[in-house]
Amino acid sequence: MKRNVVTTTPFDDQKPGTSGLRKKVAVFQAANYLENFVQAVFDTIFDTAAAPPGSTLVLGGDGRYFNREAIQVILRMAAANGFGKVLVGQGGILSTPAASCVIRKYGCYGGIILSASHNPGGPEGDFGIKYNTGNGGPAPEKITAAIYARSRVLASYRIVEAPAVALDSIGSQSLGEMCVEVIDPVADYAELMESLFDFDVIRNLIGSGFRLCFDAMHAVTGPYAREILERRLGAAPGTVINGVPLPDFGQGHPDPNLTYAHQLVAIMYGADAASTPDFGAASDGDGDRNMILGRGFFVTPSDSLAVIAANAALVPGYASGLAGIARSMPTSAAADRVAEKLGVPCYETPTGWKFFGNLMDAGKVTLCGEESFGTGSSHVREKDGLWAVLFWLNILAKRRLSVEQIVSRHWAEFGRNIYSRHDYEALPADVAAGVMAQVRGRFAELPGCRLGDYRVKFCDDFSYVDPIDGSLSTGQGLRVGFEDGSRIVFRISGTGTEGATLRIYLEAIEPDPARHQVDAQQALAGLIEIAQDLAQLKQRTGREQPTVIT
Ligand code: G1P
Ligand code: ZN
């Protein structure tokens, strides 16, 4: 087999963010663009990280447009770069949590995941590539920095000349001296789920007439949900909707929230309660996010983490107790109250899953969550959508209450952290920076001041020292905390692709059960007004309303 060394010139925009390199499909299709980045990853693996030749790599993606083509290129480059073996998901498919599971289970050197998460796909949409290390989690910053540095100087890449690898049949084939093993993308993940959750008790719940609906949004979780929910747990065929992964996600936006999962929302808020399922859930493009719904009832991701933690003893994989809980700073403090009751530590980290990895590797936390529809545990090193769905089903099967009853009783016990996020998308960068500067400018005078019904306790620019490696992350969001525990947080998104996205996170503490059923936006009206005023939002953005409210 012929090994080629192809001359190339560097691109200057291949800096991987926390979720890898994400660009428009057309950018990835440009000559040498994908190849350059993959060579930078491989050089980092073998040169910087000194991986032994013959190492094993995991490879798969969320099935979006360009997935198959990219997989063929990466396989031929892996063969030319000295990998011994690549485990690739059948059809090129692996959800992000499943890839993490496979890397860990087989002790692989690392993995490459092809996805742009919840961003739309198709020829006009986005594509992405991310490198995960041997712990199954996203590469830490020192590795992504090395990849980027390498991408700026490389002059050639290595690739073998070979016919396309057959991706659709399970089994081993050779590609030069490398072995390509096409694996069932679902089996290892499903087995891990069976080891964590009580499938018998969930099967009994479903057998008793409990009805559920899972919206795979034409993204990667379709095959996983069908195998686990319909085949192993006995849910009726058709429980999984939009279950066939499509290269353009059926022209949808595969992000599980009340706006984009509108088909599921319409089903769960149906006029006829008798025909509305008891439980609804959705997951995103690559299967790591989740949304949980009851009949006519939305569970905020912050509450979901708290409920999961409070009920963990009911779930076999977690019955022996939690080491600790971690949540991102803007996520509501509902989980903190549960941690306090359980007598375990609760960590407050900057936004982004990577901060949880160190804590999990060190055995300090078992459960993690973010307000942005991300929940997970130390079973893998990524957030995990279907895992959260199964956790809820296990709780529902044990407690035999409705989703709404479980959440209401949780609030009655712990108090309710009423929560909402207001996003101002696609702002000019200087306008967003101006808003932040405006808020920061008020910090000195605010502590002790009365604003509306609230008295300011503290304000700061959140920074975090990683308790494991001592690294410092600064500028992670502006916090205004009030005496009763209520909060307003201002933060600029790190993942927006158009202009700057300003996120305002609002949280009000409501201890009184008589007021727990209120509408969140109404209950937060006072804080919304304070945020408007503090940041001079209307004047500075020229907008009357946020773009998206979750
Ligand atoms: C967003 C979410 C954050 C999540 C990240 C990757 O980042 O807010 O919680 O970890 O996507 O899924 P942001 O755009 O806010 O920087
Ligand atoms: Zn995702």
XYZ file of C-alpha atoms and ligand atoms in Angstrom:
567
model
C 0.000 0.000 0.000
C 1.343 3.377 -0.977
C 2.047 5.922 1.778
C 2.025 9.468 0.520
C 3.492 12.563 2.088
C 1.423 15.465 0.761
C 2.842 18.971 0.806
C 0.523 21.542 2.381
C 0.476 25.050 3.823
C -0.968 25.937 7.246
C -4.407 27.485 7.804
C -4.530 30.187 10.424
C -7.986 29.401 11.844
C -7.615 25.898 13.244
C -7.704 26.735 16.930
C -9.773 24.089 18.699
C -12.162 25.494 21.308
C -13.492 23.579 24.287
C -15.672 21.535 21.931
C -13.040 21.000 19.252
C -12.813 22.711 15.879
C -16.199 23.833 14.524
C -16.663 25.451 11.130
C -19.033 25.497 8.190
C -19.015 22.289 6.138
C -17.610 24.205 3.165
C -14.551 25.193 5.206
C -13.855 21.557 6.056
C -14.314 20.593 2.401
C -11.584 22.989 1.245
C -8.473 21.192 -0.012
C -6.237 19.988 2.841
C -8.305 21.658 5.592
C -9.442 18.491 7.357
C -6.139 16.746 6.562
C -4.066 19.544 8.107
C -6.019 19.491 11.351
C -5.931 15.701 11.620
C -2.166 15.709 10.995
C -1.774 18.334 13.737
C -3.723 16.043 16.088
C -1.654 12.990 15.130
C 1.663 14.868 15.438
C 0.577 16.000 18.901
C -0.348 12.458 19.872
C 2.915 10.897 18.688
C 5.419 13.752 19.131
C 4.224 15.932 22.020
C 2.433 13.214 23.967
C 4.839 10.443 22.863
C 2.151 7.839 22.223
C 3.595 4.409 21.473
C 3.426 3.449 17.778
C 0.638 0.937 17.263
C -1.776 2.749 19.608
C -5.527 2.285 19.231
C -7.862 5.128 18.336
C -11.672 5.366 18.495
C -13.441 7.104 15.606
C -17.067 8.042 14.968
C -19.461 10.923 14.600
C -23.016 12.117 14.804
C -23.832 11.213 11.188
C -24.067 14.766 9.934
C -23.217 15.797 6.366
C -19.515 15.065 5.537
C -19.241 12.477 8.369
C -18.547 9.511 6.105
C -16.115 11.349 3.850
C -14.176 12.651 6.851
C -14.000 9.167 8.361
C -12.453 7.717 5.198
C -9.778 10.442 5.185
C -9.010 10.043 8.896
C -8.702 6.239 8.567
C -6.236 6.552 5.696
C -4.237 9.135 7.632
C -4.282 7.013 10.803
C -2.837 4.102 8.798
C -0.070 6.334 7.435
C 0.739 7.788 10.852
C 1.449 4.561 12.711
C -1.732 3.690 14.605
C -2.127 -0.056 15.141
C -5.876 -0.117 15.223
C -8.934 2.095 14.868
C -12.294 1.162 16.372
C -14.877 2.860 14.183
C -18.627 2.904 14.755
C -20.688 1.105 12.111
C -21.799 3.550 9.428
C -19.363 6.036 10.971
C -21.755 6.556 13.890
C -20.815 7.063 17.549
C -22.577 9.414 19.931
C -20.245 11.569 22.029
C -20.981 9.671 25.276
C -20.702 6.318 23.452
C -17.284 7.309 22.074
C -16.211 8.232 25.606
C -17.499 4.857 26.828
C -15.614 2.900 24.136
C -12.329 4.773 24.725
C -12.508 3.938 28.431
C -13.776 0.385 28.133
C -11.059 -0.775 25.734
C -8.282 1.364 27.213
C -7.729 3.148 23.895
C -5.158 5.889 23.507
C -7.839 8.402 22.588
C -10.578 9.117 20.101
C -11.743 11.453 17.388
C -15.382 12.544 17.461
C -16.916 14.203 14.424
C -19.701 16.529 15.464
C -20.783 20.140 15.781
C -23.096 19.111 18.649
C -26.439 20.915 18.438
C -25.485 23.159 15.497
C -27.497 22.552 12.308
C -25.970 20.220 9.701
C -26.218 19.699 5.949
C -24.146 21.186 3.120
C -24.832 24.708 4.431
C -24.523 23.719 8.070
C -21.658 23.108 10.476
C -19.123 20.315 10.893
C -16.739 19.694 13.753
C -13.884 17.508 14.937
C -12.758 16.934 18.495
C -9.951 14.933 20.068
C -10.598 13.081 23.340
C -7.853 11.589 25.477
C -7.575 8.176 27.133
C -9.812 9.115 30.063
C -12.621 9.509 27.494
C -12.895 13.270 27.958
C -12.140 16.283 25.758
C -8.425 17.015 25.411
C -7.227 19.460 28.075
C -6.050 22.909 27.095
C -2.351 22.035 26.981
C -3.098 19.413 24.314
C -5.446 21.625 22.270
C -2.816 24.379 22.458
C -0.192 21.951 21.125
C -2.546 20.905 18.305
C -3.083 24.532 17.370
C 0.642 25.336 17.499
C 1.339 22.354 15.251
C -1.409 23.373 12.801
C 0.363 26.712 12.303
C 3.616 25.221 11.116
C 2.967 21.924 9.416
C 4.223 21.551 5.872
C 2.901 18.112 4.949
C 0.555 15.332 5.980
C 0.709 11.570 5.648
C -1.982 9.458 4.028
C -2.128 5.994 2.441
C -3.630 5.361 -0.961
C -6.375 2.787 -0.535
C -9.923 1.982 -1.578
C -12.699 3.151 0.753
C -13.107 1.138 3.964
C -16.453 -0.704 4.180
C -18.067 1.069 7.138
C -21.396 -0.732 7.137
C -20.448 -4.257 8.108
C -19.172 -5.147 11.546
C -15.772 -6.821 11.685
C -12.064 -6.296 11.097
C -10.327 -5.310 7.885
C -6.801 -4.166 7.239
C -5.731 -0.847 5.882
C -2.007 -1.073 5.197
C -0.485 -2.326 8.427
C -3.372 -0.971 10.493
C -6.457 -2.883 11.583
C -9.839 -1.185 11.172
C -12.463 -2.754 13.402
C -16.011 -1.680 12.630
C -17.933 -1.988 15.911
C -21.593 -1.901 16.840
C -21.925 1.742 17.972
C -24.682 0.946 20.470
C -23.696 -2.341 22.170
C -20.970 -1.154 24.573
C -22.963 1.902 25.575
C -26.169 -0.066 26.116
C -24.267 -2.563 28.263
C -22.878 0.281 30.389
C -26.411 1.654 30.863
C -27.659 -1.798 31.928
C -24.904 -1.932 34.531
C -25.981 1.410 36.048
C -29.782 1.309 35.961
C -32.433 -1.142 37.110
C -33.764 -2.225 33.719
C -36.216 -4.703 35.312
C -37.963 -2.046 37.348
C -38.113 0.319 34.349
C -39.477 -2.531 32.190
C -42.206 -3.106 34.801
C -43.102 0.582 34.807
C -43.395 0.617 31.021
C -45.340 -2.671 31.122
C -47.820 -1.098 33.537
C -49.016 1.353 30.876
C -46.623 4.220 31.542
C -46.090 6.010 28.233
C -43.038 7.840 27.022
C -41.864 9.728 23.974
C -38.226 10.288 23.038
C -37.346 12.788 20.309
C -34.015 11.910 18.693
C -34.360 14.980 16.443
C -33.026 12.972 13.442
C -29.650 13.026 15.138
C -27.328 10.386 16.561
C -29.401 9.072 19.498
C -32.053 7.404 17.297
C -30.342 3.985 17.129
C -29.348 4.166 20.812
C -32.832 5.081 22.009
C -34.505 2.450 19.847
C -32.225 -0.293 21.118
C -32.440 0.722 24.771
C -35.983 2.094 25.164
C -37.908 0.062 22.609
C -35.958 -3.191 22.395
C -34.418 -3.693 25.847
C -37.004 -1.854 27.962
C -40.091 -2.814 25.984
C -41.448 0.631 25.109
C -43.918 0.543 22.217
C -42.484 0.872 18.697
C -42.822 4.532 17.779
C -41.801 5.693 21.263
C -38.692 7.107 19.606
C -39.683 9.841 17.161
C -37.392 11.292 14.477
C -35.255 8.231 15.140
C -33.395 7.974 11.828
C -30.146 9.984 11.821
C -30.120 12.225 8.738
C -27.146 14.184 7.349
C -29.091 17.453 7.728
C -31.108 16.382 10.824
C -34.251 16.706 8.682
C -33.444 20.425 8.301
C -33.996 20.804 12.025
C -31.890 22.370 14.745
C -30.962 19.392 16.948
C -30.915 21.219 20.261
C -33.217 19.812 22.946
C -34.962 22.845 24.379
C -38.495 24.215 24.411
C -37.876 26.180 21.206
C -36.226 23.620 18.937
C -37.802 20.373 20.194
C -41.210 21.812 19.236
C -42.681 18.528 18.013
C -42.039 16.884 21.385
C -43.270 19.966 23.233
C -46.547 19.870 21.255
C -46.987 16.195 22.175
C -46.233 16.712 25.870
C -48.429 19.786 26.208
C -51.295 18.156 24.259
C -54.830 19.373 24.905
C -56.032 15.852 25.689
C -54.300 14.756 28.893
C -55.479 11.159 28.443
C -53.470 10.735 25.265
C -50.416 12.705 26.429
C -47.398 10.586 27.388
C -46.270 10.514 31.030
C -42.686 11.322 30.162
C -40.945 13.075 27.291
C -37.289 13.637 26.512
C -35.023 14.774 23.707
C -31.320 14.776 22.955
C -29.071 16.830 20.693
C -27.001 16.230 17.533
C -24.272 14.150 19.187
C -26.300 12.785 22.112
C -24.748 14.582 25.052
C -27.523 17.068 25.913
C -30.975 16.238 27.261
C -34.324 17.829 27.997
C -36.768 16.222 30.441
C -40.531 16.847 30.301
C -43.509 15.555 32.226
C -47.100 15.834 31.063
C -47.426 19.594 30.446
C -44.368 20.164 32.625
C -40.788 21.284 31.927
C -37.921 20.297 34.234
C -35.154 22.900 34.162
C -31.715 21.314 33.726
C -30.669 22.828 37.059
C -33.608 21.158 38.823
C -32.958 17.926 36.934
C -29.436 17.715 38.373
C -30.779 18.357 41.877
C -33.553 15.752 41.549
C -31.127 13.171 40.148
C -28.761 13.794 43.059
C -31.508 13.648 45.680
C -32.812 10.338 44.296
C -29.497 8.699 43.430
C -29.855 6.108 46.189
C -32.746 4.572 44.190
C -30.459 3.788 41.245
C -28.179 0.720 41.458
C -25.081 2.372 39.943
C -25.248 5.180 42.507
C -26.797 3.446 45.521
C -23.510 3.291 47.405
C -23.425 7.089 47.596
C -22.070 10.096 45.757
C -18.489 11.319 46.146
C -19.638 14.856 45.384
C -21.566 17.007 42.942
C -20.308 19.672 40.536
C -22.246 22.325 38.676
C -21.155 25.146 36.412
C -21.306 28.576 38.039
C -24.377 29.860 36.131
C -26.326 26.669 36.921
C -28.777 27.237 39.773
C -27.757 26.337 43.298
C -30.561 23.748 43.626
C -27.964 20.943 43.612
C -25.984 22.649 46.383
C -28.889 22.154 48.770
C -29.025 18.457 47.969
C -25.256 18.108 48.417
C -25.556 19.812 51.788
C -28.254 17.398 52.900
C -26.277 14.397 51.665
C -23.168 15.736 53.381
C -21.071 15.677 50.211
C -19.045 18.510 48.625
C -20.500 20.631 45.843
C -18.077 22.268 43.387
C -18.873 25.398 41.410
C -16.850 25.409 38.186
C -16.643 27.690 35.131
C -18.942 26.951 32.205
C -17.896 23.958 30.082
C -17.692 20.239 30.683
C -13.902 20.078 30.736
C -13.773 21.462 34.282
C -15.648 18.410 35.563
C -13.134 15.938 34.095
C -10.344 16.658 36.569
C -12.761 16.356 39.510
C -14.117 13.045 38.222
C -10.665 11.616 37.455
C -9.638 12.474 41.025
C -12.734 10.731 42.395
C -14.058 13.957 43.912
C -17.437 14.060 42.170
C -19.926 11.550 40.848
C -22.610 13.806 39.298
C -22.183 16.961 37.214
C -24.525 19.323 35.445
C -24.931 22.546 33.541
C -27.977 24.753 33.032
C -27.471 24.338 29.273
C -29.173 20.921 29.182
C -26.069 18.957 30.166
C -26.134 16.286 32.862
C -23.772 13.415 33.473
C -21.676 11.344 35.826
C -18.318 9.680 36.200
C -19.476 6.664 34.127
C -17.951 8.500 31.121
C -16.161 11.836 30.714
C -18.788 13.628 28.623
C -22.290 14.768 29.443
C -24.763 12.091 28.491
C -28.308 12.660 27.234
C -29.721 9.128 27.307
C -28.083 8.459 30.658
C -30.132 11.346 32.126
C -33.290 9.949 30.531
C -32.649 6.514 32.033
C -31.868 8.058 35.419
C -35.272 9.764 35.373
C -37.020 6.574 34.247
C -35.359 4.644 37.068
C -36.524 7.269 39.592
C -40.057 7.292 38.147
C -40.193 3.486 38.215
C -39.157 3.370 41.852
C -41.295 6.223 43.113
C -44.379 5.766 40.930
C -45.153 9.488 40.952
C -45.517 11.817 37.992
C -42.605 13.983 36.855
C -44.429 17.042 38.171
C -45.081 15.405 41.552
C -41.433 14.458 41.911
C -40.282 17.998 41.172
C -42.967 19.645 43.363
C -42.070 17.427 46.304
C -38.413 18.220 45.709
C -39.187 21.958 45.880
C -41.283 21.451 49.007
C -38.336 19.779 50.700
C -35.476 21.968 49.477
C -37.149 25.215 48.355
C -37.367 26.238 44.718
C -34.575 27.960 42.814
C -36.657 29.706 40.166
C -34.459 29.969 37.128
C -34.224 31.347 33.618
C -31.598 32.292 31.049
C -32.040 35.240 28.691
C -29.811 35.276 25.609
C -29.090 38.284 23.427
C -27.666 36.689 20.286
C -25.589 38.153 17.472
C -24.709 41.431 19.193
C -21.809 43.443 17.806
C -18.774 42.441 19.894
C -18.208 45.976 21.156
C -21.822 46.279 22.333
C -21.546 43.052 24.332
C -18.221 44.163 25.782
C -19.832 47.506 26.659
C -22.607 45.787 28.590
C -20.063 43.816 30.592
C -17.983 46.934 31.279
C -21.114 48.785 32.378
C -21.984 46.076 34.917
C -18.409 45.782 36.127
C -18.329 49.551 36.568
C -21.124 49.316 39.153
C -19.398 46.692 41.276
C -17.671 49.022 43.749
C -20.871 50.809 44.788
C -23.278 47.839 44.828
C -22.557 45.708 47.908
C -25.079 46.551 50.637
C -27.341 48.489 48.210
C -31.029 47.810 47.937
C -32.188 47.133 44.349
C -35.954 46.618 44.062
C -36.870 43.922 46.596
C -33.307 42.665 46.884
C -30.235 43.685 48.854
C -26.854 43.104 47.165
C -24.564 40.834 49.140
C -21.607 40.619 46.756
C -20.470 41.156 43.179
C -17.475 39.632 41.467
C -15.930 38.472 38.240
C -15.955 34.694 38.711
C -12.609 32.958 38.675
C -11.722 29.378 39.515
C -8.653 27.596 40.748
C -8.796 23.960 39.725
C -8.435 22.026 42.982
C -6.609 19.205 41.208
C -4.039 20.869 38.946
C -4.059 24.369 40.453
C -4.751 26.058 37.112
C -6.504 29.440 37.279
C -9.409 30.447 35.005
C -10.413 34.104 35.172
C -13.164 36.227 33.615
C -15.790 33.489 33.792
C -18.854 35.694 34.323
C -20.030 38.686 36.370
C -22.037 37.703 39.441
C -24.354 39.884 41.453
C -25.465 37.942 44.531
C -28.296 39.023 46.845
C -28.817 38.464 50.579
C -31.501 35.789 50.108
C -29.347 33.736 47.726
C -30.936 35.097 44.529
C -28.471 35.914 41.721
C -27.954 37.600 38.402
C -25.022 36.470 36.239
C -23.801 38.181 33.056
C -21.599 36.196 30.700
C -20.461 36.233 27.068
C -20.887 32.913 25.259
C -17.754 31.083 24.176
C -19.485 29.051 21.477
C -21.518 31.598 19.497
C -20.570 31.745 15.817
C -22.198 35.049 14.866
C -21.110 38.218 16.669
C -21.293 37.974 20.455
C -23.990 36.296 22.519
C -24.717 37.838 25.906
C -26.237 35.441 28.418
C -28.041 36.674 31.509
C -28.784 34.002 34.100
C -31.509 34.795 36.638
C -32.175 32.865 39.823
C -34.629 33.677 42.611
C -34.957 31.689 45.810
C -38.524 30.772 46.772
C -38.757 28.853 50.046
C -42.561 29.086 50.325
C -44.315 26.015 48.837
C -47.502 28.064 48.411
C -45.655 30.069 45.761
C -43.862 27.209 44.020
C -46.282 26.854 41.117
C -45.676 30.386 39.828
C -44.601 31.155 36.304
C -40.818 31.575 36.260
C -40.732 34.742 34.126
C -43.296 36.363 36.400
C -41.445 35.373 39.540
C -38.215 36.678 38.048
C -39.695 40.004 36.872
C -38.033 41.948 39.692
C -34.595 40.500 38.905
C -35.110 41.035 35.164
C -35.738 44.699 35.838
C -32.629 44.955 38.005
C -30.566 43.314 35.252
C -31.982 45.738 32.657
C -31.097 48.650 34.840
C -27.633 47.458 35.913
C -26.562 46.757 32.352
C -28.567 49.480 30.593
C -29.608 46.720 28.258
C -32.175 48.529 26.137
C -29.994 51.577 25.609
C -26.862 49.590 24.856
C -28.301 46.780 22.722
C -31.239 48.628 21.179
C -33.277 45.499 21.870
C -36.552 45.365 23.745
C -36.390 41.595 24.339
C -33.852 38.787 24.552
C -33.528 36.596 21.437
C -34.058 33.356 23.326
C -35.493 32.688 26.777
C -34.947 29.268 28.343
C -22.584 26.590 25.854
C -23.211 26.297 27.205
C -22.217 25.557 28.082
C -21.756 24.287 27.368
C -21.211 24.636 25.993
C -20.866 23.377 25.192
O -21.439 27.406 26.017
O -23.636 27.479 27.841
O -22.819 25.250 29.308
O -20.762 23.637 28.120
O -22.201 25.372 25.253
O -21.981 22.553 24.998
P -21.460 29.015 25.879
O -22.015 29.329 24.516
O -22.380 29.533 26.949
O -20.034 29.434 26.084
Zn -23.850 18.045 22.056
